Amino acid sequence: MFDIVTYGDPVLTQKAEDVTSFGSELEQIVADMHAAMRLDHGIGLAAPQVGISKRIFIVGLEDEPLRVFINPVITGMSKETSEYEEGCLSFPGLYFNVVRPAAVEIEAYDIKGKKFQLKADGLLARVIQHEYDHLEGILFIDRISPVKRARALAHYHRMLKM
Ligand SMILES: [Zn+2]
């Protein structure tokens, strides 16, 4: 079982590496990520958040089967944007609005190594972009203005001391 890595751990700001082999080891990582995400009531989780710097993320929206994205590439983004309140399992208790493209197109491999393409909008597009950012070492606090970022981090550090 994995523990979720929280802000301050250098793995969260590194660019993750491609997955080079599919098989039981990868399946075990994904199963353990799924368990960790469920335990923390998350709807998305990226491998760096469990200390594994690999290009893997999962999305588990309510009433939907788990989606697994291996070596994903975002191939298109809508010009239209939307603003939505995000949280992150690596920043427990911190939530704020983030503006992102409203829809995305993504290419990735599934757990069996089969390539797929997906067009997503709404919450799915939102979670995909948040998790994809984790593979680039980008955190949701990096997606807001410097002033809001400083305020969010100050709030987060105050919460940690309580
Ligand atoms: Zn996150």
XYZ file of C-alpha atoms and ligand atoms in Angstrom:
163
model
C 0.000 0.000 0.000
C 1.321 3.414 -0.949
C 1.352 6.532 1.193
C 0.461 9.735 -0.600
C 3.418 12.101 -0.907
C 2.620 15.672 0.119
C 3.904 19.075 -0.980
C 7.579 19.639 -0.228
C 8.726 16.234 -1.486
C 11.017 16.783 -4.510
C 9.369 13.932 -6.468
C 6.328 16.187 -6.959
C 8.293 18.788 -8.922
C 10.259 16.388 -11.135
C 9.335 15.462 -14.681
C 8.307 11.804 -14.605
C 9.840 9.177 -16.902
C 8.125 7.072 -19.541
C 6.892 3.621 -18.652
C 8.974 1.179 -20.715
C 7.413 -2.169 -19.861
C 3.886 -3.410 -19.358
C 3.055 -6.388 -17.206
C 2.464 -7.521 -13.667
C 4.737 -4.949 -12.021
C 2.891 -2.079 -13.692
C -0.474 -3.679 -12.889
C 0.524 -3.897 -9.225
C 1.548 -0.213 -9.146
C -1.798 0.794 -10.672
C -3.750 -1.444 -8.263
C -1.896 0.063 -5.299
C -2.440 3.599 -6.633
C -6.149 2.828 -6.980
C -6.313 1.626 -3.366
C -4.470 4.735 -2.124
C -6.768 7.036 -4.136
C -9.898 5.324 -2.821
C -8.681 5.511 0.761
C -8.224 9.281 0.464
C -11.491 9.712 -1.498
C -9.678 11.154 -4.509
C -10.916 11.133 -8.099
C -7.467 11.215 -9.661
C -3.927 10.257 -8.731
C -0.576 10.427 -10.514
C 2.343 8.074 -9.839
C 4.666 10.846 -8.523
C 2.102 11.335 -5.737
C 3.026 7.900 -4.424
C 6.739 8.591 -4.890
C 7.058 6.876 -8.291
C 8.425 9.198 -10.972
C 6.730 7.405 -13.883
C 4.237 8.655 -16.463
C 1.147 6.981 -15.033
C -2.074 8.507 -13.756
C -5.517 7.209 -12.930
C -8.951 8.828 -12.876
C -11.863 7.371 -10.957
C -14.994 9.442 -11.311
C -18.074 8.384 -9.400
C -20.065 5.611 -11.126
C -17.413 5.142 -13.801
C -14.832 2.398 -14.204
C -11.251 3.341 -13.354
C -9.416 5.002 -16.228
C -5.677 4.347 -16.520
C -3.370 6.576 -18.573
C 0.175 5.384 -19.289
C 2.652 7.654 -21.139
C -0.141 10.113 -21.943
C 0.172 12.981 -24.409
C -2.322 15.831 -24.539
C -2.901 16.313 -28.267
C -5.500 19.064 -28.207
C -7.013 21.690 -25.910
C -10.091 23.839 -26.389
C -9.742 27.611 -26.573
C -12.747 27.802 -24.314
C -11.772 27.719 -20.654
C -13.625 26.923 -17.467
C -13.024 27.732 -13.826
C -13.517 25.045 -11.209
C -12.505 24.445 -7.606
C -9.709 21.897 -7.381
C -8.124 19.983 -4.573
C -5.075 17.723 -4.588
C -4.313 14.703 -2.427
C -0.773 16.078 -2.065
C -2.201 19.261 -0.451
C -4.743 17.866 2.021
C -7.453 20.403 2.847
C -6.458 23.018 0.259
C -9.008 23.988 -2.406
C -9.125 26.904 -4.831
C -10.416 27.809 -8.287
C -8.229 27.058 -11.285
C -8.864 28.148 -14.887
C -8.092 25.502 -17.519
C -9.167 24.614 -21.058
C -12.720 23.234 -20.915
C -11.972 20.241 -23.149
C -8.908 18.195 -24.091
C -7.870 15.402 -26.408
C -5.439 12.878 -25.046
C -3.572 9.843 -26.313
C -2.252 7.226 -23.920
C -1.729 3.511 -23.375
C -4.018 1.466 -21.181
C -2.849 -1.005 -18.557
C -2.416 -3.713 -21.206
C -0.255 -1.511 -23.425
C -2.996 -0.730 -25.945
C -3.008 2.812 -27.320
C -6.231 4.791 -27.083
C -7.498 8.272 -27.800
C -10.034 10.165 -25.783
C -11.881 13.464 -26.049
C -12.935 14.748 -22.665
C -14.799 17.708 -21.285
C -16.325 18.651 -17.954
C -14.918 17.082 -14.806
C -13.018 14.390 -16.720
C -11.097 17.021 -18.740
C -10.365 18.857 -15.526
C -8.971 15.812 -13.708
C -6.963 14.681 -16.755
C -5.224 18.066 -16.945
C -4.537 18.196 -13.209
C -3.045 14.681 -13.205
C -1.127 15.207 -16.444
C 0.499 18.267 -14.856
C 1.797 16.045 -12.045
C 3.797 14.065 -14.630
C 5.423 17.323 -15.728
C 6.226 18.314 -12.154
C 3.587 21.056 -12.286
C 1.261 21.477 -9.307
C -2.137 23.182 -9.168
C -0.604 26.044 -7.175
C 1.495 26.729 -10.302
C -1.695 27.332 -12.316
C -2.814 30.433 -10.410
C -1.389 33.940 -10.188
C 1.691 34.506 -7.984
C -0.403 36.518 -5.504
C -3.049 33.788 -5.195
C -0.331 31.164 -5.032
C 1.395 32.897 -2.109
C -1.957 33.235 -0.338
C -2.863 29.572 -0.920
C 0.519 28.350 0.348
C 0.336 30.571 3.443
C -3.128 29.166 4.149
C -1.889 25.614 3.584
C 1.052 26.037 5.968
C -1.216 27.580 8.609
C -3.561 24.579 8.295
C -0.659 22.173 8.723
C 0.251 23.807 12.047
C -3.296 23.514 13.426
Zn -2.885 16.706 -7.533
